[in-house]
Coordinates of C-alpha atoms in Angstrom, one line a residue:
Chain A
D707 CA 0.0 0.0 0.0
I708 CA 1.1 3.6 -0.7
Q709 CA 1.7 5.6 2.4
M710 CA 1.1 9.4 2.6
T711 CA 3.1 11.5 4.9
Q712 CA 2.3 15.1 5.6
S713 CA 4.5 17.8 7.2
P714 CA 4.4 19.6 9.4
S715 CA 1.9 18.1 11.8
T716 CA 1.1 21.5 13.2
L717 CA 1.8 24.9 11.8
S718 CA 1.4 28.2 13.6
A719 CA 0.8 31.2 11.4
S720 CA -0.8 34.6 11.3
V721 CA -3.5 36.1 9.2
G722 CA -1.9 37.2 5.9
D723 CA 0.9 34.7 6.0
R724 CA 1.8 32.5 3.1
V725 CA 1.4 28.9 4.2
T726 CA 2.8 25.7 2.6
I727 CA 1.9 22.1 3.6
T728 CA 3.8 19.2 2.1
C729 CA 2.6 15.7 1.3
R730 CA 4.9 12.9 0.3
A731 CA 3.8 9.6 -1.3
S732 CA 5.8 6.4 -0.7
Q733 CA 5.9 5.8 -4.4
S734 CA 4.9 7.7 -7.5
I735 CA 1.2 8.6 -7.8
S736 CA 1.5 10.8 -10.9
S737 CA -0.9 13.7 -10.1
W738 CA -3.6 11.6 -8.4
L739 CA -3.7 13.7 -5.2
A740 CA -6.5 15.6 -3.5
W741 CA -6.5 18.0 -0.5
Y742 CA -9.2 18.6 2.0
Q743 CA -9.9 21.1 4.7
Q744 CA -11.6 20.0 8.0
K745 CA -12.9 22.3 10.7
P746 CA -13.8 20.9 14.2
G747 CA -17.1 19.0 14.3
K748 CA -17.5 19.3 10.5
A749 CA -17.0 16.9 7.6
P750 CA -13.9 17.4 5.4
K751 CA -14.3 19.7 2.4
L752 CA -12.6 19.0 -1.0
L753 CA -10.3 21.8 -2.0
I754 CA -8.0 20.5 -4.7
Y755 CA -8.0 17.4 -6.9
K756 CA -5.5 16.0 -9.5
A757 CA -2.8 17.8 -7.5
S758 CA -3.5 21.3 -8.8
S759 CA -7.2 21.6 -9.9
L760 CA -9.2 23.9 -7.7
E761 CA -12.6 22.6 -6.7
S762 CA -15.6 24.8 -7.7
G763 CA -16.3 27.5 -5.1
V764 CA -12.9 27.2 -3.4
P765 CA -11.1 30.6 -3.0
S766 CA -8.2 31.2 -5.4
R767 CA -5.8 31.8 -2.5
F768 CA -5.6 28.0 -2.3
S769 CA -3.4 26.2 -4.8
G770 CA -1.8 22.9 -5.2
S771 CA 1.3 21.7 -7.0
G772 CA 3.5 18.7 -7.5
S773 CA 3.6 15.3 -9.1
G774 CA 5.2 11.9 -8.6
T775 CA 5.9 11.7 -4.9
E776 CA 6.0 15.3 -3.6
F777 CA 3.1 17.7 -3.4
T778 CA 2.3 21.0 -1.8
L779 CA -0.8 22.9 -0.7
T780 CA -0.3 26.6 -0.5
I781 CA -2.5 29.3 1.0
S782 CA -1.3 32.5 -0.5
S783 CA -2.6 34.8 2.3
L784 CA -4.1 33.1 5.3
Q785 CA -7.5 34.2 6.3
P786 CA -9.3 33.8 9.7
D787 CA -11.6 31.1 8.1
D788 CA -8.5 29.0 7.0
F789 CA -7.5 27.9 10.5
A790 CA -8.3 24.2 10.2
T791 CA -6.8 20.8 9.7
Y792 CA -5.7 19.9 6.1
Y793 CA -5.4 16.3 4.7
C794 CA -3.9 15.0 1.6
Q795 CA -5.4 11.9 0.0
Q796 CA -4.4 9.4 -2.7
S797 CA -6.8 6.8 -3.8
R798 CA -8.4 5.7 -0.5
T799 CA -5.4 6.7 1.8
F800 CA -5.2 9.9 3.7
G801 CA -2.2 11.7 5.2
Q802 CA -2.2 12.1 8.9
G803 CA -3.2 15.8 8.7
T804 CA -1.7 19.2 9.3
K805 CA -3.3 21.5 11.8
V806 CA -3.0 25.2 11.0
E807 CA -3.3 27.2 14.2
I808 CA -3.2 30.9 15.1
K809 CA 0.2 32.1 16.0
Chain B
Q461 CA -26.9 19.9 -5.3
V462 CA -26.0 16.5 -3.8
Q463 CA -26.8 16.1 -0.2
L464 CA -26.0 13.1 2.1
V465 CA -27.9 12.9 5.3
Q466 CA -26.8 10.3 7.9
S467 CA -28.6 8.7 10.8
G468 CA -28.2 9.9 14.3
A469 CA -25.7 9.2 17.1
E470 CA -25.5 5.7 18.6
V471 CA -24.3 4.3 21.9
K472 CA -23.4 0.6 21.7
K473 CA -22.0 -2.1 24.0
P474 CA -18.8 -3.9 23.2
G475 CA -19.4 -6.9 21.1
S476 CA -22.6 -5.5 19.5
S477 CA -23.2 -4.2 16.0
V478 CA -24.1 -0.8 14.7
K479 CA -25.8 0.1 11.4
V480 CA -25.5 3.7 10.1
S481 CA -27.5 5.0 7.1
C482 CA -26.7 7.6 4.5
K483 CA -29.5 9.0 2.4
A484 CA -28.6 10.7 -0.8
S485 CA -30.6 13.4 -2.6
G486 CA -30.1 15.8 -5.5
G487 CA -28.0 13.5 -7.7
T488 CA -28.1 10.2 -9.4
F489 CA -27.4 7.8 -6.6
S490 CA -26.5 4.8 -8.6
S491 CA -24.0 6.6 -10.8
Y492 CA -21.4 7.0 -8.1
A493 CA -19.8 4.9 -5.4
I494 CA -20.4 5.7 -1.7
S495 CA -17.5 5.4 0.6
W496 CA -17.4 5.2 4.4
V497 CA -14.6 7.0 6.3
R498 CA -14.2 7.1 10.0
Q499 CA -12.4 9.5 12.4
A500 CA -11.6 8.5 15.9
P501 CA -11.5 11.3 18.5
G502 CA -8.6 13.6 17.8
Q503 CA -7.4 11.4 15.0
G504 CA -7.2 11.4 11.2
L505 CA -9.4 10.0 8.5
E506 CA -9.6 6.3 7.8
W507 CA -11.3 4.8 4.8
M508 CA -13.3 1.7 5.6
G509 CA -14.9 0.6 2.3
R510 CA -17.2 1.6 -0.5
I511 CA -20.2 0.4 -2.6
I512 CA -21.2 0.9 -6.2
P513 CA -25.0 1.0 -5.9
I514 CA -25.7 0.3 -9.5
L515 CA -23.7 -2.9 -9.3
G516 CA -24.3 -3.7 -5.6
I517 CA -20.6 -4.5 -5.3
A518 CA -18.7 -3.5 -2.2
N519 CA -15.1 -3.7 -1.3
Y520 CA -13.5 -3.1 2.1
A521 CA -10.2 -2.0 3.6
Q522 CA -8.3 -5.0 4.8
K523 CA -8.4 -3.8 8.3
F524 CA -12.2 -4.1 8.4
Q525 CA -12.6 -7.2 6.3
G526 CA -15.0 -9.6 8.0
R527 CA -16.3 -7.0 10.4
V528 CA -17.9 -4.4 8.1
T529 CA -20.8 -4.8 5.6
I530 CA -21.7 -2.0 3.2
T531 CA -25.0 -2.2 1.4
A532 CA -27.2 0.1 -0.7
D533 CA -30.9 0.4 -1.4
K534 CA -31.4 2.0 -4.8
S535 CA -35.1 2.4 -4.3
T536 CA -34.5 4.8 -1.4
S537 CA -31.1 6.1 -2.5
T538 CA -29.7 5.0 0.9
A539 CA -26.4 3.4 1.7
Y540 CA -25.7 1.5 4.9
M541 CA -22.6 0.6 6.9
E542 CA -22.8 -2.1 9.5
L543 CA -19.9 -2.7 11.8
S544 CA -19.9 -5.7 14.1
S545 CA -18.0 -7.0 17.1
L546 CA -17.7 -3.5 18.3
R547 CA -14.9 -2.5 20.7
S548 CA -13.9 0.7 22.4
E549 CA -11.5 1.6 19.7
D550 CA -14.4 1.8 17.2
T551 CA -15.6 4.9 19.0
A552 CA -15.5 7.4 16.2
V553 CA -17.4 9.7 13.9
Y554 CA -18.4 7.8 10.8
Y555 CA -18.9 9.6 7.5
C556 CA -20.3 8.6 4.2
A557 CA -19.0 10.4 1.1
R558 CA -19.6 10.3 -2.6
D559 CA -16.7 8.6 -4.1
G560 CA -15.5 9.8 -7.5
D561 CA -14.2 6.3 -8.0
G562 CA -11.3 7.1 -10.2
G563 CA -13.1 9.1 -12.9
V564 CA -11.5 12.0 -14.7
R565 CA -11.0 13.8 -11.4
G566 CA -9.4 10.7 -9.8
V567 CA -10.6 9.1 -6.6
I568 CA -12.1 12.0 -4.7
F569 CA -14.7 12.5 -2.0
D570 CA -16.6 15.5 -3.2
Y571 CA -19.8 15.3 -1.0
W572 CA -19.9 14.2 2.6
G573 CA -22.6 13.4 5.1
Q574 CA -22.7 15.3 8.4
G575 CA -21.1 12.4 10.3
T576 CA -22.5 10.0 12.8
L577 CA -20.9 9.6 16.2
V578 CA -20.8 6.0 17.4
T579 CA -19.7 5.5 21.0
V580 CA -18.8 2.0 22.2
S581 CA -18.9 1.8 25.9
S582 CA -19.9 -0.7 28.6

């Protein structure tokens, strides 16, 4: 099975910061990677699919890049609504999550 | 707009079973797979299995093989997840999600139910 590893596990940032989260696959997955945002007590929300395609309705400050084994999710200017936990996903395997908290 | 509505919270005894439902509306139920994903308190997301309603075929994560059964009723656009031999470690929020099933967008979960808390306690 392919393993997905996210880093960091926790990230402290301020409103307006540029934030980058990394996800590594244990073997090449081409561009078959998605990113989700989850807030406490809520279901995950799809942000990005196929590594860099923005889901409809998702703000453009979110972007994804990468292929093969290394991927990034970038938030260009962190907004108050963005403090949440982010998960990468390949096929039916999720990364362990990255919590973005207020600095 | 696709909507997935799950059944309410459950409290179960160790060794018993639980069955959670997920009713779909606003889309073509049979055209997509429905996956079940769980999240233990303070933990990450764990895929359990999925069903393709139009085929009635389910497949399961190895970890849950033999303990989980996923079914679907096309007439009511409802999917079900039954987990047996419950133990305390099964305490979690259980989500259903529409599974893109490897289409042009890849395997993605684009619509989610609201989650069902299952508490296993003696």
